[in-house]
Amino acid sequence: LAKTTQPISMDSYEGQEVNITCSHNNIATNDYITWYQQFPSQGPRFIIQGYKTKVTNEVASLFIPADRKSSTLSLPRVSLSDTAVYYCLVGYNTDKLIFGTGTRLQVFP
Amino acid sequence: NAGVTQTPKFRILKIGQSMTLQCTQDMNHNYMYWYRQDPGMGLKLIYYSVGAGITDKGEVPNGYNVSRSTTEDFPLRLELAAPSQTSVYFCASRHVQRSSYNEQFFGPGTRLTVL
């Protein structure tokens, strides 16, 4: 399984765009990149998944450069309710899914 | 659909006691997982299953056992509880197909304290 590296924590203010970058230098050809969000006292929740270039949904965008050795989760105009831990996972479809330590995002008013 | 359900929500055990954490999913998912999360830390994979009758170890399997007799249920067994097993336990499920990549769904968690 590809190892991932993320910042431990980030701070932002309401209304700003937040970009969280994940490094995965040894990503394999078949690996997908997936991001999860976890609020306190809850299980993680799927946010977005991609393989290459850019993916956008109603919650976030995911940018993946051509070499796929990193990816950036972009949260537009964050609010207080976006305060959570964000996990980047890299792996193939049938992998057992290992979570890293995640990035703790704190949004201030 | 109820999704992934876990029981109990909270439990306090004495050292050396045993218990089973229950997990059920009603989405007909083939893969199921057990994770533990210590305070302020990320999730650690304990065991997972790719289908009924098949289980495999994750990152931290010692002190735990699992079984998967049906598609729906994936209980986690603690035989001799130790303080180091104090944690929040999450069960998750996912439908894995070769043609697509599907998200993992998590239960609400079981908060276990061993004293």
Short mmCIF file of C-alpha atoms in Angstrom, two decimals:
data_model
loop_
_atom_site.label_atom_id
_atom_site.label_comp_id
_atom_site.label_asym_id
_atom_site.label_seq_id
_atom_site.Cartn_x
_atom_site.Cartn_y
_atom_site.Cartn_z
CA LEU A 1 0.00 0.00 0.00
CA ALA A 2 1.26 3.47 -0.92
CA LYS A 3 2.31 5.49 2.13
CA THR A 4 0.81 8.96 2.42
CA THR A 5 2.07 12.12 4.10
CA GLN A 6 -0.20 14.99 5.11
CA PRO A 7 0.20 18.06 7.30
CA ILE A 8 -0.78 17.32 10.88
CA SER A 9 -2.95 20.41 11.23
CA MET A 10 -4.17 23.52 9.42
CA ASP A 11 -6.05 26.63 10.50
CA SER A 12 -8.40 28.74 8.40
CA TYR A 13 -11.14 31.36 8.69
CA GLU A 14 -14.69 31.13 7.53
CA GLY A 15 -15.17 31.94 3.85
CA GLN A 16 -11.62 31.07 2.83
CA GLU A 17 -10.59 28.31 0.45
CA VAL A 18 -8.59 25.52 2.08
CA ASN A 19 -6.17 23.29 0.22
CA ILE A 20 -4.82 20.16 1.89
CA THR A 21 -2.02 18.38 0.08
CA CYS A 22 -1.20 14.70 0.38
CA SER A 23 2.09 13.19 -0.80
CA HIS A 24 2.16 9.63 -2.12
CA ASN A 25 5.45 9.20 -3.92
CA ASN A 26 5.20 5.44 -4.46
CA ILE A 27 1.64 5.34 -5.77
CA ALA A 28 1.03 2.35 -8.05
CA THR A 29 -0.51 2.43 -11.51
CA ASN A 30 -3.83 0.97 -10.36
CA ASP A 31 -4.15 3.01 -7.15
CA TYR A 32 -7.02 5.42 -6.55
CA ILE A 33 -6.83 8.48 -4.27
CA THR A 34 -9.64 8.88 -1.76
CA TRP A 35 -10.38 11.48 0.90
CA TYR A 36 -12.47 11.03 4.03
CA GLN A 37 -13.74 13.53 6.60
CA GLN A 38 -14.19 12.74 10.29
CA PHE A 39 -16.06 14.83 12.84
CA PRO A 40 -15.47 14.29 16.58
CA SER A 41 -17.18 11.17 17.95
CA GLN A 42 -18.24 10.01 14.48
CA GLY A 43 -16.93 7.56 11.93
CA PRO A 44 -15.18 8.89 8.82
CA ARG A 45 -17.29 9.91 5.85
CA PHE A 46 -16.30 9.64 2.18
CA ILE A 47 -15.73 13.01 0.50
CA ILE A 48 -14.20 12.46 -2.90
CA GLN A 49 -12.18 10.01 -4.98
CA GLY A 50 -10.13 10.30 -8.12
CA TYR A 51 -7.54 8.68 -10.34
CA LYS A 52 -6.08 11.55 -12.35
CA THR A 53 -6.55 15.24 -13.29
CA LYS A 54 -9.44 16.94 -11.51
CA VAL A 55 -12.60 15.71 -9.84
CA THR A 56 -15.30 17.97 -8.43
CA ASN A 57 -18.46 17.25 -6.48
CA GLU A 58 -20.82 19.29 -4.33
CA VAL A 59 -18.45 19.16 -1.35
CA ALA A 60 -14.90 19.50 -2.68
CA SER A 61 -12.49 19.32 -5.56
CA LEU A 62 -9.56 16.96 -5.93
CA PHE A 63 -6.55 17.95 -8.01
CA ILE A 64 -4.12 15.27 -9.15
CA PRO A 65 -1.05 16.21 -11.21
CA ALA A 66 0.13 14.11 -14.12
CA ASP A 67 2.78 12.21 -12.11
CA ARG A 68 0.16 11.36 -9.42
CA LYS A 69 2.75 11.60 -6.66
CA SER A 70 0.60 14.06 -4.75
CA SER A 71 -2.97 15.25 -4.60
CA THR A 72 -4.74 18.32 -3.23
CA LEU A 73 -8.13 18.40 -1.60
CA SER A 74 -9.73 21.81 -2.07
CA LEU A 75 -12.60 22.99 0.15
CA PRO A 76 -14.19 26.19 -1.20
CA ARG A 77 -15.36 28.84 1.25
CA VAL A 78 -15.11 26.81 4.44
CA SER A 79 -17.49 27.28 7.33
CA LEU A 80 -17.22 26.37 11.02
CA SER A 81 -18.90 23.05 10.24
CA ASP A 82 -15.91 22.03 8.10
CA THR A 83 -13.77 21.73 11.24
CA ALA A 84 -12.78 18.07 11.15
CA VAL A 85 -9.97 15.64 10.45
CA TYR A 86 -9.31 14.89 6.78
CA TYR A 87 -7.70 11.62 5.68
CA CYS A 88 -6.01 10.85 2.39
CA LEU A 89 -5.96 7.19 1.33
CA VAL A 90 -4.21 5.66 -1.62
CA GLY A 91 -4.79 2.14 -2.79
CA TYR A 92 -6.24 -0.27 -5.28
CA ASN A 93 -9.88 -1.28 -5.39
CA THR A 94 -9.40 -4.48 -3.41
CA ASP A 95 -6.95 -3.13 -0.85
CA LYS A 96 -7.66 -3.28 2.85
CA LEU A 97 -7.67 0.53 3.24
CA ILE A 98 -5.14 1.84 5.75
CA PHE A 99 -5.76 5.28 7.25
CA GLY A 100 -2.92 7.63 8.17
CA THR A 101 -2.99 10.22 10.93
CA GLY A 102 -4.94 12.74 8.86
CA THR A 103 -4.97 16.56 8.82
CA ARG A 104 -6.83 18.33 11.59
CA LEU A 105 -8.53 21.40 10.09
CA GLN A 106 -9.70 24.12 12.47
CA VAL A 107 -11.94 26.83 11.04
CA PHE A 108 -12.25 30.07 13.00
CA PRO A 109 -15.05 32.66 12.76
CA ASN B 1 -31.48 1.10 4.89
CA ALA B 2 -29.99 1.40 8.36
CA GLY B 3 -26.46 1.25 6.90
CA VAL B 4 -23.79 0.03 9.36
CA THR B 5 -24.98 -0.47 12.93
CA GLN B 6 -22.84 -1.20 15.97
CA THR B 7 -23.71 -2.34 19.47
CA PRO B 8 -23.14 -1.44 22.22
CA LYS B 9 -22.46 2.31 22.00
CA PHE B 10 -20.51 2.35 25.25
CA ARG B 11 -19.00 -0.33 27.46
CA ILE B 12 -16.75 -0.49 30.51
CA LEU B 13 -14.81 -3.70 31.05
CA LYS B 14 -12.59 -4.92 33.84
CA ILE B 15 -9.13 -6.23 33.00
CA GLY B 16 -9.33 -9.84 31.90
CA GLN B 17 -13.00 -9.77 30.93
CA SER B 18 -14.22 -10.72 27.48
CA MET B 19 -16.78 -9.19 25.19
CA THR B 20 -18.04 -9.13 21.63
CA LEU B 21 -18.61 -5.94 19.67
CA GLN B 22 -21.41 -6.40 17.18
CA CYS B 23 -21.49 -4.99 13.66
CA THR B 24 -24.23 -5.43 11.07
CA GLN B 25 -24.71 -3.93 7.63
CA ASP B 26 -27.80 -4.15 5.44
CA MET B 27 -26.27 -2.95 2.16
CA ASN B 28 -25.15 -6.40 0.97
CA HIS B 29 -21.52 -5.24 0.99
CA ASN B 30 -18.90 -7.92 0.53
CA TYR B 31 -16.03 -6.21 2.39
CA MET B 32 -16.19 -5.40 6.10
CA TYR B 33 -13.57 -3.84 8.39
CA TRP B 34 -12.81 -3.19 12.04
CA TYR B 35 -10.77 -0.17 13.09
CA ARG B 36 -9.76 1.25 16.44
CA GLN B 37 -9.10 4.89 17.14
CA ASP B 38 -7.24 6.03 20.23
CA PRO B 39 -7.78 9.58 21.50
CA GLY B 40 -6.36 12.19 19.12
CA MET B 41 -5.00 9.55 16.76
CA GLY B 42 -5.87 8.14 13.37
CA LEU B 43 -7.63 4.86 12.66
CA LYS B 44 -5.80 1.56 12.87
CA LEU B 45 -7.10 -1.46 10.95
CA ILE B 46 -7.63 -4.49 13.20
CA TYR B 47 -9.18 -7.11 10.90
CA TYR B 48 -11.07 -7.15 7.65
CA SER B 49 -13.15 -9.59 5.63
CA VAL B 50 -13.64 -9.86 1.87
CA GLY B 51 -16.69 -12.10 2.16
CA ALA B 52 -18.48 -14.64 4.32
CA GLY B 53 -16.04 -17.18 5.73
CA ILE B 54 -12.93 -15.13 4.86
CA THR B 55 -11.06 -12.89 7.30
CA ASP B 56 -7.58 -11.41 7.39
CA LYS B 57 -5.39 -9.45 9.78
CA GLY B 58 -4.88 -5.72 9.57
CA GLU B 59 -2.26 -3.55 11.26
CA VAL B 60 -3.07 -4.32 14.92
CA PRO B 61 -4.79 -7.74 15.24
CA ASN B 62 -3.24 -8.92 18.53
CA GLY B 63 -5.78 -9.38 21.31
CA TYR B 64 -8.74 -9.61 18.93
CA ASN B 65 -10.61 -12.23 16.95
CA VAL B 66 -13.26 -11.98 14.25
CA SER B 67 -15.62 -14.21 12.35
CA ARG B 68 -17.78 -13.70 9.27
CA SER B 69 -20.43 -16.38 9.07
CA THR B 70 -22.88 -14.21 7.09
CA THR B 71 -22.58 -11.29 4.68
CA GLU B 72 -24.35 -8.99 7.12
CA ASP B 73 -22.50 -9.60 10.39
CA PHE B 74 -18.87 -9.11 11.41
CA PRO B 75 -18.43 -9.40 15.20
CA LEU B 76 -15.17 -8.46 16.93
CA ARG B 77 -14.17 -10.50 19.98
CA LEU B 78 -11.91 -9.34 22.83
CA GLU B 79 -10.87 -12.36 24.89
CA LEU B 80 -8.80 -10.91 27.75
CA ALA B 81 -9.37 -7.18 27.93
CA ALA B 82 -6.38 -4.98 28.72
CA PRO B 83 -6.17 -1.22 29.42
CA SER B 84 -4.33 -0.81 26.10
CA GLN B 85 -7.56 -1.80 24.35
CA THR B 86 -9.35 1.29 25.63
CA SER B 87 -10.39 2.97 22.41
CA VAL B 88 -13.25 3.77 20.05
CA TYR B 89 -13.99 0.92 17.68
CA PHE B 90 -15.43 1.55 14.23
CA CYS B 91 -16.90 -1.01 11.89
CA ALA B 92 -17.11 -0.26 8.17
CA SER B 93 -18.32 -1.92 5.02
CA ARG B 94 -17.78 -1.48 1.31
CA HIS B 95 -18.93 -3.07 -1.92
CA VAL B 96 -15.89 -4.02 -3.95
CA GLN B 97 -16.23 -4.68 -7.65
CA ARG B 98 -13.44 -4.94 -10.19
CA SER B 99 -15.11 -2.41 -12.45
CA SER B 100 -15.49 0.41 -9.97
CA TYR B 101 -14.11 1.95 -6.80
CA ASN B 102 -16.75 2.36 -4.10
CA GLU B 103 -16.71 4.28 -0.88
CA GLN B 104 -16.44 2.82 2.62
CA PHE B 105 -19.37 3.31 5.00
CA PHE B 106 -18.72 3.57 8.74
CA GLY B 107 -20.82 2.77 11.77
CA PRO B 108 -21.27 5.16 14.72
CA GLY B 109 -18.60 3.48 16.82
CA THR B 110 -18.35 1.69 20.17
CA ARG B 111 -16.52 3.48 22.98
CA LEU B 112 -14.74 0.88 25.13
CA THR B 113 -12.98 1.55 28.41
CA VAL B 114 -10.94 -1.15 30.16
CA LEU B 115 -10.21 -0.50 33.85
#
